[in-house]
XYZ file of C-alpha atoms in Angstrom:
541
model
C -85.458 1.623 166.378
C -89.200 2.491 166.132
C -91.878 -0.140 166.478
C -95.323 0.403 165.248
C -98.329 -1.389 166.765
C -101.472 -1.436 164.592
C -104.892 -1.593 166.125
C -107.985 -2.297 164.605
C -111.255 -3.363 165.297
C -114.422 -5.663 164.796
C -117.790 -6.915 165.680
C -119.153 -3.541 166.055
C -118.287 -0.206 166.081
C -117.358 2.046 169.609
C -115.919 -0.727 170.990
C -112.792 1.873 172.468
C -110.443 1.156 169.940
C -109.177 5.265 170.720
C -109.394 4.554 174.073
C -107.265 1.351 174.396
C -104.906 2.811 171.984
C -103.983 6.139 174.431
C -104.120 3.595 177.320
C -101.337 1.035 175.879
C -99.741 4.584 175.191
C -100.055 5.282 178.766
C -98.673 2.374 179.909
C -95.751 2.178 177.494
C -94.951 5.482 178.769
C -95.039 4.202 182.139
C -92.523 1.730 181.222
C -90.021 4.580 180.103
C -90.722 4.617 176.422
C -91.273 7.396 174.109
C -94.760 6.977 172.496
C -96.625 8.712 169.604
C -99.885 7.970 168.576
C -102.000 7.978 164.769
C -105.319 7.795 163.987
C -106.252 6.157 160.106
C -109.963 7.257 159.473
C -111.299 5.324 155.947
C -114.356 8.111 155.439
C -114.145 10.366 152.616
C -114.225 13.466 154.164
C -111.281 15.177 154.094
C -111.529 15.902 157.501
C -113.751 15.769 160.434
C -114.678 19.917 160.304
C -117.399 20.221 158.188
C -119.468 17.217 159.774
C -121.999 17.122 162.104
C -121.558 16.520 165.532
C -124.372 14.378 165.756
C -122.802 12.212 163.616
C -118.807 12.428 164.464
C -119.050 13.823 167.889
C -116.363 16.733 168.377
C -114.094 18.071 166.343
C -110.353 17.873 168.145
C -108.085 21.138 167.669
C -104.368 20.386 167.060
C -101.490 22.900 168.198
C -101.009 22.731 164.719
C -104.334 24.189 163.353
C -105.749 20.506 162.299
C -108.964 19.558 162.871
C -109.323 15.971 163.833
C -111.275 12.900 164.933
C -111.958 13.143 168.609
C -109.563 9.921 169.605
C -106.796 12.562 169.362
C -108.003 14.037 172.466
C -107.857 11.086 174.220
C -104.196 9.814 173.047
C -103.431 14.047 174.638
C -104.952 13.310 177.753
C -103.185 10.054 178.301
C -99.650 10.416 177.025
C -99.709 14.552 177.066
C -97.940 14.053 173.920
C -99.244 17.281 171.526
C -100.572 15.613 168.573
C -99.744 17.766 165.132
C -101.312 17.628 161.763
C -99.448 14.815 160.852
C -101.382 12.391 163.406
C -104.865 12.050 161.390
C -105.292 11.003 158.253
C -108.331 10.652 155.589
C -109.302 8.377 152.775
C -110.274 12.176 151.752
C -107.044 13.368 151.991
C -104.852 10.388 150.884
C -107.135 10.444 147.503
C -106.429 14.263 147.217
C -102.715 13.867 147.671
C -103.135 10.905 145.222
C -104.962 12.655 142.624
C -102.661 16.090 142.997
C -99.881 13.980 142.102
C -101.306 12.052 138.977
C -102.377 15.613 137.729
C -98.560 17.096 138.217
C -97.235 13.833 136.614
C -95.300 12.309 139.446
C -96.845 8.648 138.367
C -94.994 9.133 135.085
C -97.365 8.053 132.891
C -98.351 4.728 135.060
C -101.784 3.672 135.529
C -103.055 4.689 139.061
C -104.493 2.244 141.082
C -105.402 1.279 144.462
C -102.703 -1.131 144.975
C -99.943 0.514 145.046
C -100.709 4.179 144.500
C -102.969 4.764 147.543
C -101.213 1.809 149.856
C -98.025 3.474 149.354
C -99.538 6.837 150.165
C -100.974 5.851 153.198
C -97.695 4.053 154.522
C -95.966 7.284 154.124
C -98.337 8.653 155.860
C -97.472 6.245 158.847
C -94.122 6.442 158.603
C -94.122 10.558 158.013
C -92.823 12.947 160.395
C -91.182 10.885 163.008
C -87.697 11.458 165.107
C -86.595 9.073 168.020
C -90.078 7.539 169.567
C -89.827 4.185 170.710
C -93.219 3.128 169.674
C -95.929 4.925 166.787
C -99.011 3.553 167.530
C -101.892 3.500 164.630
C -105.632 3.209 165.103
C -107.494 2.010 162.264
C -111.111 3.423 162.062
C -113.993 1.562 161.257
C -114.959 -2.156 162.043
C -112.998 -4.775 160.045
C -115.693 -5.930 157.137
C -116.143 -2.019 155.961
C -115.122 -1.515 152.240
C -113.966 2.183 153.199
C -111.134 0.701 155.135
C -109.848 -1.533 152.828
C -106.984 0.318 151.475
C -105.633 0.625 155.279
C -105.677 -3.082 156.063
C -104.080 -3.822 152.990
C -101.708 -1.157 153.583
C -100.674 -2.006 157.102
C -100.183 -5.361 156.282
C -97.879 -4.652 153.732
C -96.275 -2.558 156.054
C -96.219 -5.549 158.698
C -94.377 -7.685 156.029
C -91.951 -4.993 155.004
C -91.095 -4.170 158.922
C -91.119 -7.856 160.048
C -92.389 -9.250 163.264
C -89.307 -7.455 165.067
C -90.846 -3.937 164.399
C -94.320 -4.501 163.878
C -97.396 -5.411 165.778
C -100.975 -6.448 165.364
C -104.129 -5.461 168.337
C -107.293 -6.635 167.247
C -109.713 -5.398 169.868
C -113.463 -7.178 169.713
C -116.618 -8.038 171.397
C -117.912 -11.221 174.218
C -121.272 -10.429 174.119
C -123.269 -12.252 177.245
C -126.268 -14.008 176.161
C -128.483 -13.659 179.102
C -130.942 -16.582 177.738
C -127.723 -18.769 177.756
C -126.312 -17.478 180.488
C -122.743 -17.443 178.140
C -120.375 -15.507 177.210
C -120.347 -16.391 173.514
C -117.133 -16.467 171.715
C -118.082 -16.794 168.093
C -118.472 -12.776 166.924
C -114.723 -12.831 167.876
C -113.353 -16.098 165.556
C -115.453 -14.754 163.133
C -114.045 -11.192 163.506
C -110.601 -12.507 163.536
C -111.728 -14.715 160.097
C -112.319 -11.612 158.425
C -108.616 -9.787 159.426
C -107.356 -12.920 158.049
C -108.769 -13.116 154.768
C -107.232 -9.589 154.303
C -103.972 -11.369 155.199
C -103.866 -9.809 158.854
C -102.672 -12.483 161.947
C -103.499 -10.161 165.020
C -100.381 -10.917 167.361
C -103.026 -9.814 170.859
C -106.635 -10.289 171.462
C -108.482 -7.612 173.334
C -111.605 -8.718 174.465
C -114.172 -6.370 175.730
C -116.593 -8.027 177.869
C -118.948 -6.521 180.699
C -117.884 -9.587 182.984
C -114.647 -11.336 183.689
C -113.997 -13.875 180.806
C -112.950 -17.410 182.401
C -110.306 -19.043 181.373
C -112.058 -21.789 179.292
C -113.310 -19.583 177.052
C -109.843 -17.747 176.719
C -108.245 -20.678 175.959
C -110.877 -21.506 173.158
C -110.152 -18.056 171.494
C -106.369 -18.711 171.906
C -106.984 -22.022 169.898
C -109.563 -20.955 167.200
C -107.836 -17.570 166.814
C -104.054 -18.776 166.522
C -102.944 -16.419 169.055
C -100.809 -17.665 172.486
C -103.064 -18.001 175.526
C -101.290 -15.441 177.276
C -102.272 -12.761 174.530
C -105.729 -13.027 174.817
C -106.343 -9.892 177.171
C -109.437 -8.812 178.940
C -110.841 -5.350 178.091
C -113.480 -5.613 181.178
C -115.563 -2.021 181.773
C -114.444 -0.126 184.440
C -115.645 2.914 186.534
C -114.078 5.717 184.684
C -111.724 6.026 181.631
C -108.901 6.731 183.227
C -108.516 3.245 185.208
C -108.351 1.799 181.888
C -104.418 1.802 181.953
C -104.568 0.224 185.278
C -106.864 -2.512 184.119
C -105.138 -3.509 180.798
C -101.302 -3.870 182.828
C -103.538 -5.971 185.513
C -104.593 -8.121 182.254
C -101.118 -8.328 181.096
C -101.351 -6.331 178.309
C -97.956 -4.237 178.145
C -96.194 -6.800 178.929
C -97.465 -9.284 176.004
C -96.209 -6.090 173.796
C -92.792 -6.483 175.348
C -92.656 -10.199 175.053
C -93.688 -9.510 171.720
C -90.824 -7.492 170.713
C -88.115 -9.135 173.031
C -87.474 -6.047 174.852
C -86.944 -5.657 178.843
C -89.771 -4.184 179.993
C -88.213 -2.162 182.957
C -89.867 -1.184 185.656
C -93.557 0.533 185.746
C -94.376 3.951 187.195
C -97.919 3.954 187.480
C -98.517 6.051 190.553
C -100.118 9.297 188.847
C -102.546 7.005 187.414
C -103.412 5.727 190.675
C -103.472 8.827 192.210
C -106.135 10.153 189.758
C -108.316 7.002 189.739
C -108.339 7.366 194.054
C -108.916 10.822 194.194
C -112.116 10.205 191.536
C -113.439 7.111 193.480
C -113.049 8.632 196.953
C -114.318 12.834 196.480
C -114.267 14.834 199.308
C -118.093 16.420 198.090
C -119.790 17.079 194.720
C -121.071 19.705 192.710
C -123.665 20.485 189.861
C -122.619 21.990 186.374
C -125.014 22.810 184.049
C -123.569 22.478 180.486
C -126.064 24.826 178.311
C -125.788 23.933 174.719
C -126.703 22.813 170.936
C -125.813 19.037 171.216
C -126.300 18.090 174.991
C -128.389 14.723 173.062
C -124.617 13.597 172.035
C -122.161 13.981 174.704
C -119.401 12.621 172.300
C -120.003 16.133 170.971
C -118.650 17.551 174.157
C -116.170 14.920 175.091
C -113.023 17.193 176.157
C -114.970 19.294 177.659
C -116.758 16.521 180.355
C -112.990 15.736 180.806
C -111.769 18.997 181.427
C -114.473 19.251 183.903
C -113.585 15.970 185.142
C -110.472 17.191 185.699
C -110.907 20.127 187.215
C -112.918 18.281 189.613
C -110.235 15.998 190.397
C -107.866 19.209 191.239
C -110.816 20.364 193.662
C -111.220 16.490 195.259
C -114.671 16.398 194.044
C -117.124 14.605 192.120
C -118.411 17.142 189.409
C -121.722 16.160 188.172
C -123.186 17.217 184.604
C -126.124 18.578 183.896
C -126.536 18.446 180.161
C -129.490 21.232 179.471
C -130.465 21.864 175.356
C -130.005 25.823 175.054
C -133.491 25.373 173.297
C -135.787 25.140 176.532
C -134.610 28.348 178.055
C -136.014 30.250 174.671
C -139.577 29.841 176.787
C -140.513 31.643 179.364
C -139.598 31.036 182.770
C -137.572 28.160 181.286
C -134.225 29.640 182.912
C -136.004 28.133 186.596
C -134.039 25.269 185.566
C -131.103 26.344 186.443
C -131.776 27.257 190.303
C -129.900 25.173 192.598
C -126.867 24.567 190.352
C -123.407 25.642 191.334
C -121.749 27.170 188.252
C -122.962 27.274 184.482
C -121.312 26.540 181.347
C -122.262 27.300 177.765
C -120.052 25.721 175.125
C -118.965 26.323 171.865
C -121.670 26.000 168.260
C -122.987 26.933 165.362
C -125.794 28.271 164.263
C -128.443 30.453 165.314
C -130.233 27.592 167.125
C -129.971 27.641 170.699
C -128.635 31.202 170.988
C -131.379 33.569 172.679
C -130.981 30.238 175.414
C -127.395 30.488 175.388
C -127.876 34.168 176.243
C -130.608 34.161 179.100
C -128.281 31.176 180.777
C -125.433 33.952 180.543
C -128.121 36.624 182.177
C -128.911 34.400 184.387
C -124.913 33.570 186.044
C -124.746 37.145 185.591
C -127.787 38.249 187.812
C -127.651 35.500 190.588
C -124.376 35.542 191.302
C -123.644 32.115 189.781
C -120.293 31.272 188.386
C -120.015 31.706 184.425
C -117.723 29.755 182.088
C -118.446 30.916 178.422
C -116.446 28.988 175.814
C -116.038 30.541 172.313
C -119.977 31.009 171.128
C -120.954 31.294 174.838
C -118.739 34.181 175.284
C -119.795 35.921 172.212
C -123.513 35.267 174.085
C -122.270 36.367 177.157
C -121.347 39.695 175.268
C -124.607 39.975 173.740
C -126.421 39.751 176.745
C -124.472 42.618 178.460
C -124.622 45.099 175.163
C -128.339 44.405 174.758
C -129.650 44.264 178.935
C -127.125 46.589 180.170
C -124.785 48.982 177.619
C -128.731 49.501 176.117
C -127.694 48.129 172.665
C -131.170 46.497 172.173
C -129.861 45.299 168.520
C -127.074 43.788 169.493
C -126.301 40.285 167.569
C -123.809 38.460 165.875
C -123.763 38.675 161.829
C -123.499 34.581 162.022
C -127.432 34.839 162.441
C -128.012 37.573 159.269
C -127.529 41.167 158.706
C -126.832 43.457 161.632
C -126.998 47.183 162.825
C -125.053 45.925 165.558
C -122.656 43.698 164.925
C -121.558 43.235 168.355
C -120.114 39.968 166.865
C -119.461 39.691 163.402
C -117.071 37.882 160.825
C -113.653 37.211 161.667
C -112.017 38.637 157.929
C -108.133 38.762 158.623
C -105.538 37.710 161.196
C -102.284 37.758 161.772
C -100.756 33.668 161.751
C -97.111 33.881 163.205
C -95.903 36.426 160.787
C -98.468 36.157 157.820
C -101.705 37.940 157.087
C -104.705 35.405 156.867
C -107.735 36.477 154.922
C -111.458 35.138 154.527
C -114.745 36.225 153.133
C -118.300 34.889 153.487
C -117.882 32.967 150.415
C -115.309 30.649 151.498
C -115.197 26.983 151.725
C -116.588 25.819 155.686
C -113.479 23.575 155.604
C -110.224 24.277 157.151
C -111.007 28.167 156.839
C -111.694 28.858 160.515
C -108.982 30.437 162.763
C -107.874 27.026 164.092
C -104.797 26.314 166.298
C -102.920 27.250 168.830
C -102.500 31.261 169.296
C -101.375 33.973 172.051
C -102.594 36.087 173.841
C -101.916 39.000 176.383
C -103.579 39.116 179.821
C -104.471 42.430 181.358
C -102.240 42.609 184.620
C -104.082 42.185 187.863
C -107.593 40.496 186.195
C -108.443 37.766 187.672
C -107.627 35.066 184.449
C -103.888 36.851 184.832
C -103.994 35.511 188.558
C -105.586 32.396 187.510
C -102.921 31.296 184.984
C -99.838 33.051 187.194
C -98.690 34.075 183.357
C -98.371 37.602 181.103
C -98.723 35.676 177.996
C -100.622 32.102 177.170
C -101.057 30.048 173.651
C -104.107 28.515 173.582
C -106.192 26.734 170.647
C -109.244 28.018 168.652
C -111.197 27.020 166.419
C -114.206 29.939 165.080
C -115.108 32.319 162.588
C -116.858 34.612 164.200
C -115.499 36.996 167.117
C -116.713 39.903 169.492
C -116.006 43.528 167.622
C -113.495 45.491 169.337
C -114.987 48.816 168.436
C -117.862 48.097 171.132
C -115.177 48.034 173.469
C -115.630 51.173 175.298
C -119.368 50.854 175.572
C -118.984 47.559 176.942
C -116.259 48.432 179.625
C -118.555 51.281 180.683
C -121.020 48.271 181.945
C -118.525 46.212 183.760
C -117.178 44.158 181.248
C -113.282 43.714 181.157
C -110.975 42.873 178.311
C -108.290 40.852 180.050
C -107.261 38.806 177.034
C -106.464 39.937 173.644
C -104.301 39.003 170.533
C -100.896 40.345 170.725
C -101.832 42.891 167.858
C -104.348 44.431 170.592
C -107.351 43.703 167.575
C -109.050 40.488 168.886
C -110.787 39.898 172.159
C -109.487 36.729 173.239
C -111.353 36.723 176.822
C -113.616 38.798 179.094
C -114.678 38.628 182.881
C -116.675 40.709 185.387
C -115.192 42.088 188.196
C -118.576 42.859 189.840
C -119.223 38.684 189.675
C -117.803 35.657 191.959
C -116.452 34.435 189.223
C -117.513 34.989 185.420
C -115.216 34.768 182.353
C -115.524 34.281 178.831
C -113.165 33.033 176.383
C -112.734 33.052 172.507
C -110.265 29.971 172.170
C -110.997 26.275 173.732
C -108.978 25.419 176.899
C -110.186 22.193 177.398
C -108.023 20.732 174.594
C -105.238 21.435 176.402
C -106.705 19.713 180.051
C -104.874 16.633 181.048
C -106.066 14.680 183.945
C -102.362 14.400 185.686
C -102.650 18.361 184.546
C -105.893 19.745 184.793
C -106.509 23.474 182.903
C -105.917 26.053 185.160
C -108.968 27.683 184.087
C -111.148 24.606 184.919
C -109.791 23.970 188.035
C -110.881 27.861 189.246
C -114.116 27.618 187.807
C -114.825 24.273 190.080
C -113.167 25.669 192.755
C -116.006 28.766 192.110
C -118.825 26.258 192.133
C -117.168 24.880 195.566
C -117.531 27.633 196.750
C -121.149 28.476 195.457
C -122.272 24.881 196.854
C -121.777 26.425 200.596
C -123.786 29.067 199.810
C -126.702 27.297 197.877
């Protein structure tokens, strides 16, 4: 039987609803059950892929070719369950499938409406795709109080009635805020929180309180009481160190067990020594190291998120402490700029858009190149990376990409057709921006004896993209001649998938986006050898 928890949120927004969602996962896991996790979004968007980052932070790549809000990448990197299409949903895209029915006349004539048109959509939604997990657990975006997610409250509580307390369960994760004047923890923004999931017809079964400070037990026992919830179910959601002690804290608090209680299910017994394991080896590194991160929205780091991780995780694989140095592509377009990056161990320009940034992007690739300093270009920083080396050493002074304008050498240009499985896909210029990227997860062949061949110990990897544009193979040649190697491409032999330099410590480029796939119990092989390259470059700095 599969029970679904439903988690939601108030006071104010990035409270860590994703967050505590993939660590209940984690610990349910733990516990021996089978876990899958959802995210509800209310905007209108259809999906995340055409916003900004500065406003959404990254967009997460599904096996699946989805594009998706960036919690997804968390519930990956603490269950290692691959999320699929079927794991995000939009008020955009439940009001599409909504309004694609009334126009093919599935409503048969009825009047559609909120309640029950889009309510029902959205609990098929929840209940979609699904085989033998133990638990589904759904995230509602938003902050209880926003009209946009009106339609999801109403529609998980209908779902809670249908299911019954036996299969169903409510998290309603909030805010203590400390008044320092007072010299309180003040309890209020939570009853009132809790007021407003009420009115909707929503009794939140567990209280998880975030608070910067242990919460005493006086005023637990005051939420318990003005909230209608048992004692016991009023959990701490104290900050912590890093992210990944987060599982660690919330079984300390009690919280997988109150889920258990809640459903009258033995518990069994908890494995939670990998989580331990990671958490010692990130408190207690045996040295550190410097990464610069060269790119478009270092101001955000949300934009970047899996890729810190990644890092994170490739430091934990090395036993050190990798520190970030986020640098805006932007300064390096001055002179003498590129200074900046003396002293660092390794470099590491990111995936973008745009033209912004780019001539930076590029002299941080000439730099690595020329000093010797380990290079990690990820989708539009290897496309840079290829620049650089057609236009400073194959003598292609022209060389661009036609993302920026017209070309008369389109070193990089538009990425037209491709070969999906066993289907041509096509796309022109004039395409919609959404969902027309080649997104997902895709193989590629590695050139025996390179160095990403030794680094993945494999002939043939899948990894997930998600770009337009992409290095033109008919420069090949004249880029080989100059020391740069193909050791990745699409099965078809047509599209680049990664490059390196055998004259270099260690300098590769790649088209797709490997730190989606990191896990911190299972760090990317290609991010642990790139910090075990800027190991090595800290003895030498």
């Amino acid at each position: 039987m599969t029970r679904f928890i439903f988690i939601t949120g108030g006071v104010v927004s990035s409270l860590g609803k994703g967050l505590a969602s993939a660590a209940l996962g984690a610990l349910l896991q733990a516990r021996g059950f089978k876990v899958r996790l959802r995210k509800l979004d209310p905007y209108l968007n259809v999906d995340p892929g055409t916003m900004s980052p500065y406003q959404h932070g990254e967009v997460y790549v599904t096996d699946d070719g989805a594009e998706t809000d960036l919690d997804l990448g968390h519930y990956e990197r603490f269950t290692g369950v691959a999320s699929r299409r079927s794991d995000n949903i939009t008020t955009g895209r439940i009001y599409s499938n909504v309004i694609a029915r009334e126009r093919h006349g599935d409503y048969l004539g009825a009047t559609v409406q909120v309640i029950p048109h889009v309510t029902d959509a959205i609990k098929e939604f929840i209940r979609s795709d699904l085989t033998d997990e133990d638990f589904v657990l759904c995230e509602i975006g938003g902050t209880v109080g926003d009209i946009e997610s009106l339609p999801f409250l109403e529609a998980i509580r209908q779902l809670g009635n249908e299911l019954g307390r036996g299969q169903s369960l409510f998290i309603h994760l909030t805010l203590l805020p400390f008044i320092p004047s007072a010299g309180e923890l003040k309890t209020k923004p939570t009853q009132h929180s809790v007021k407003e999931l009420l009115s909707v017809g929503i009794q939140p079964d567990i209280l998880l309180c975030r608070s910067d400070r242990p919460i005493p037990l006086g005023e637990r026992r005051k939420i318990a009481l003005f909230c209608n919830v048992r004692e016991a179910a009023v959990i701490p959601a104290l900050d912590v160190d890093t992210i990944y002690q987060v599982p660690l804290s919330y079984h300390e608090q009690g919280l997988d067990e109150q889920v258990c209680h809640h459903f009258g299910i033995d518990p069994g017994q908890p494995d939670f020594g990998r989580w331990r394991r990671i958490v010692e080896r990130i408190h207690h590194p045996e040295g550190d190291v410097k990464v610069a991160v060269v790119g478009k929205y270092t101001s955000l780091p949300d934009s970047y998120k899996s890729l810190a991780e990644a890092l994170q995780h490739g430091g934990i694989a090395n036993h050190v402490r990798v520190n970030l140095d986020w640098l805006d592509a932007q300064i390096f377009e001055t002179e003498g700029a590129v200074r900046r990056l003396e002293g660092v161990h390794a470099i590491l320009v990111p995936g973008g858009f745009g033209e912004r940034g780019a001539s930076g992007k590029i002299a941080a690739a000439q730099f690595a190149r020329e000093r010797n300093v380990p290079y990690f270009g990820i989708c539009f920083g290897m496309q840079m990376a290829v620049i650089e080396a057609a236009r400073n050493l194959a003598g292609i002074g022209r060389a661009n990409s036609t993302e920026f304008g017209p070309s008369d050498e389109p070193v990089v240009g538009l990425l037209t057709e491709w070969m999906r499985g066993n289907q041509w896909e096509r796309r022109n210029a004039t395409d919609d921006l959404g969902g027309t990227m080649r997104l997902g997860a895709y193989e590629a062949r590695l050139l025996p004896g390179s160095r990403v061949a030794q680094i993945y110990a494999a002939e043939t990897i899948s990894e997930r993209h998600r770009h337009r544009y992409e290095v033109n193979i008919s420069y090949r040649d004249r880029l080989e001649e100059v020391g740069v190697v193909f050791s990745g491409m699409s099965p078809d032999g047509v599209l680049p998938e990664i490059i390196e330099r055998e004259d270099h410590p260690w300098f590769i480029g790649v088209q797709f986006h490997p730190e989606l796939k990191s896990r911190p119990f299972e760090p990317h092989p290609l991010f642990t050898s790139f910090i075990e390259a800027a190991v090595r470059q800290s003895r030498l700095v």
